[in-house]
C-alpha positions as CSV (number, residue, x, y, z in Angstrom):
1,M,149.0,49.4,122.3
2,L,146.5,47.5,123.9
3,T,142.9,48.5,123.7
4,A,139.8,48.1,125.8
5,K,135.9,47.6,125.3
6,Y,134.1,51.0,125.5
7,F,130.8,51.9,126.3
8,N,129.0,55.5,126.8
9,A,127.4,56.8,129.9
10,A,124.0,54.7,129.0
11,G,125.8,51.4,128.5
12,E,125.7,51.1,124.5
13,P,129.1,50.0,122.7
14,G,131.6,52.2,121.3
15,E,135.1,51.5,119.2
16,A,137.8,49.7,121.3
17,F,139.3,52.3,123.5
18,Q,143.5,53.2,123.4
19,L,144.7,52.7,126.8
20,P,147.5,55.1,127.8
21,E,150.6,54.1,127.0
22,E,152.0,55.7,130.2
23,L,150.0,52.8,132.0
24,F,149.5,50.4,129.9
25,D,152.9,49.4,128.2
26,G,152.3,46.0,128.0
27,V,155.1,45.4,130.5
28,V,154.2,42.2,133.0
29,N,157.1,42.4,136.0
30,D,156.4,39.5,137.9
31,A,158.8,39.2,140.1
32,V,158.1,42.8,141.4
33,L,154.2,42.4,140.9
34,H,154.8,39.2,143.4
35,Q,157.5,41.4,145.8
36,V,154.1,44.3,146.2
37,V,151.2,41.7,147.0
38,K,153.3,39.9,149.7
39,A,153.8,43.6,151.2
40,I,150.5,44.9,151.0
41,L,148.9,41.6,152.7
42,A,151.9,41.5,155.4
43,N,151.3,45.1,156.2
44,R,147.4,44.4,156.5
45,R,148.1,41.7,159.5
46,Q,147.9,42.8,162.7
47,G,150.2,40.9,164.4
48,N,148.6,40.8,168.1
49,A,148.7,37.0,168.6
50,S,149.6,36.2,171.8
51,T,150.2,33.5,174.5
52,K,151.6,33.2,178.0
53,T,155.0,31.6,178.8
54,R,155.9,30.2,182.0
55,A,156.5,33.4,183.6
56,N,153.3,35.3,182.7
57,V,150.6,32.0,184.1
58,S,149.5,32.5,187.5
59,G,150.0,30.0,190.2
60,G,152.6,27.3,190.5
61,A,154.8,29.6,193.4
62,R,156.1,26.0,195.2
63,K,156.6,22.6,194.4
64,P,153.7,20.6,194.0
65,W,155.1,17.5,196.1
66,K,158.5,16.7,197.4
67,Q,161.5,15.8,196.0
68,K,161.9,12.4,197.0
69,G,159.8,9.7,198.1
70,T,156.7,9.9,196.3
71,G,157.8,7.3,193.3
72,R,156.4,10.4,191.0
73,A,158.8,12.4,189.1
74,R,160.4,15.7,190.6
75,Q,158.2,18.5,189.5
76,G,159.2,22.2,190.4
77,T,156.1,24.0,189.5
78,I,152.5,23.2,187.8
79,R,152.9,26.2,185.6
80,A,155.9,24.4,183.2
81,P,154.9,23.8,179.7
82,H,154.5,20.2,180.4
83,W,151.4,20.7,182.6
84,R,148.3,21.2,181.6
85,G,147.4,25.2,181.9
86,G,151.1,25.5,182.2
87,G,152.8,28.1,180.3
88,I,153.4,28.0,175.8
89,V,157.2,27.3,174.7
90,F,158.0,29.7,172.1
91,G,154.1,30.7,171.3
92,P,153.5,33.7,169.1
93,H,154.1,37.7,170.7
94,P,153.0,40.7,169.1
95,R,155.0,41.7,166.0
96,S,154.6,43.6,163.2
97,Y,155.1,42.1,159.6
98,H,155.2,45.6,158.4
99,Q,157.3,45.6,154.8
100,D,158.4,48.7,152.9
101,V,158.3,49.1,149.5
102,P,159.8,51.7,147.4
103,R,157.4,53.8,145.4
104,K,159.0,53.4,142.2
105,V,158.5,49.9,142.9
106,K,154.7,49.7,143.5
107,A,154.1,51.9,140.4
108,L,155.9,49.4,138.9
109,A,153.9,46.3,139.8
110,R,150.4,48.8,139.7
111,R,151.6,49.0,136.0
112,S,152.4,45.5,135.8
113,A,148.7,44.6,137.0
114,F,146.9,46.6,134.8
115,N,149.0,44.8,131.7
116,T,147.7,41.8,133.1
117,K,144.3,42.5,133.2
118,A,144.3,44.3,129.6
119,Q,146.5,41.4,128.2
120,G,143.4,39.1,129.7
121,E,140.7,41.3,128.1
122,Q,139.4,42.1,131.3
123,V,139.7,45.9,131.2
124,T,136.5,48.0,130.5
125,V,136.4,51.8,129.9
126,I,132.9,53.7,130.4
127,E,132.6,57.6,129.7
128,R,131.6,57.8,132.8
129,L,129.3,56.4,135.7
130,A,126.5,59.4,136.2
131,F,123.6,58.5,138.6
132,D,121.6,61.0,139.4
133,A,120.5,59.3,142.8
134,P,122.0,56.3,144.1
135,K,120.5,53.5,142.4
136,T,121.2,49.6,142.8
137,R,118.9,48.9,140.0
138,E,120.7,51.0,137.9
139,A,123.9,50.0,138.8
140,V,123.0,46.4,138.4
141,G,121.5,47.4,134.8
142,L,124.8,49.0,133.7
143,L,126.9,46.2,134.8
144,G,124.6,44.0,132.5
145,K,124.7,45.8,129.6
146,M,128.2,45.9,129.9
147,G,129.1,42.3,129.8
148,V,130.3,42.2,133.7
149,A,127.5,41.6,135.6
150,G,128.3,37.6,135.7
151,A,132.1,37.9,137.2
152,K,132.7,37.1,140.3
153,R,134.6,40.3,141.4
154,V,134.1,43.8,139.7
155,L,136.5,46.6,140.5
156,V,134.9,49.9,140.0
157,L,137.5,52.9,139.2
158,T,136.2,56.1,139.3
159,D,137.8,59.4,138.7
160,G,138.3,60.8,142.2
161,N,135.5,60.0,145.1
162,N,131.9,59.9,143.9
163,E,129.6,58.9,146.8
164,T,126.7,58.5,144.4
165,V,128.5,55.5,142.6
166,F,129.6,53.9,145.4
167,R,126.2,54.0,147.4
168,S,124.8,52.8,144.4
169,F,127.3,49.9,144.3
170,R,127.6,49.3,147.6
171,N,124.9,46.5,148.3
172,L,126.7,44.4,145.2
173,P,128.2,41.9,147.1
174,N,130.7,41.4,143.9
175,V,131.1,45.0,143.2
176,E,133.8,47.1,145.0
177,V,134.3,51.1,144.2
178,L,137.6,52.5,144.3
179,P,138.6,56.0,143.5
180,F,141.3,55.2,140.4
181,A,144.2,56.5,142.2
182,Q,143.9,54.5,145.1
183,A,143.9,51.3,143.5
184,S,147.0,49.5,144.1
185,A,148.4,45.7,142.5
186,Y,146.6,44.2,144.9
187,D,143.2,45.4,144.4
188,V,143.8,45.2,140.7
189,M,145.1,41.4,140.6
190,K,142.4,40.2,142.8
191,A,139.4,41.9,140.8
192,R,138.0,39.0,137.3
193,Q,136.8,42.3,135.6
194,L,138.1,46.2,136.0
195,V,135.3,49.1,134.9
196,I,137.3,52.7,134.5
197,E,136.1,56.0,133.6
198,A,137.8,57.5,131.0
199,S,138.3,60.6,132.8
200,A,140.6,58.7,134.9
201,L,143.0,57.7,132.2
202,Q,143.4,60.7,131.0
203,S,145.6,61.3,134.6
204,A,147.4,58.4,134.4
205,V,150.7,59.3,135.4
206,P,149.5,61.7,138.9
207,A,147.6,58.5,139.7
208,E,150.9,56.5,139.9
209,E,152.5,59.1,141.9
210,V,149.5,58.8,144.3
211,V,148.8,55.6,145.3
212,N,149.7,53.9,148.3
213,A,150.5,50.1,149.0
């Protein structure tokens, strides 16, 4: 069974926390993980790059000079692709990059991402994130006590939406806060350290059903 470092709400260390087998089963499916992360990134693309063909460029309704007798190559329009300001050949046009992924494949990729972090000792469990009011200083101090303040990217996973926790961490450029159920495989993989509320792990199986890519 995989374990993680455990801290109470004050940031004091405790015994190793046994991660639930429903989510941390130790199996990493690299192929599925790659497929889902690629799909998530593809679905974030806007696909609005656009160029004009010779049919869309204004001007060029008549021949720039007569067909014969000038000594120059014949030309039909100044909006041909080889002219400056002419149309673009095979340029990009608006399109959708969306990729559909089955729900169970997303869930498998998410478990693989969590297992990868747990095996790399990059998971920290905290009893609860309790701030009386949004305080960035307290948030920084808590991360320091847990030993993750120096990580390049920290993902804090809360048990549901917690506005106070979000506002406490939002000014830290290397910290992102998400509800546990909304964290995708990509969100987990791009983080260097995970900080998870213990209560969020108690409902690991329902969270698998809710997450979307």
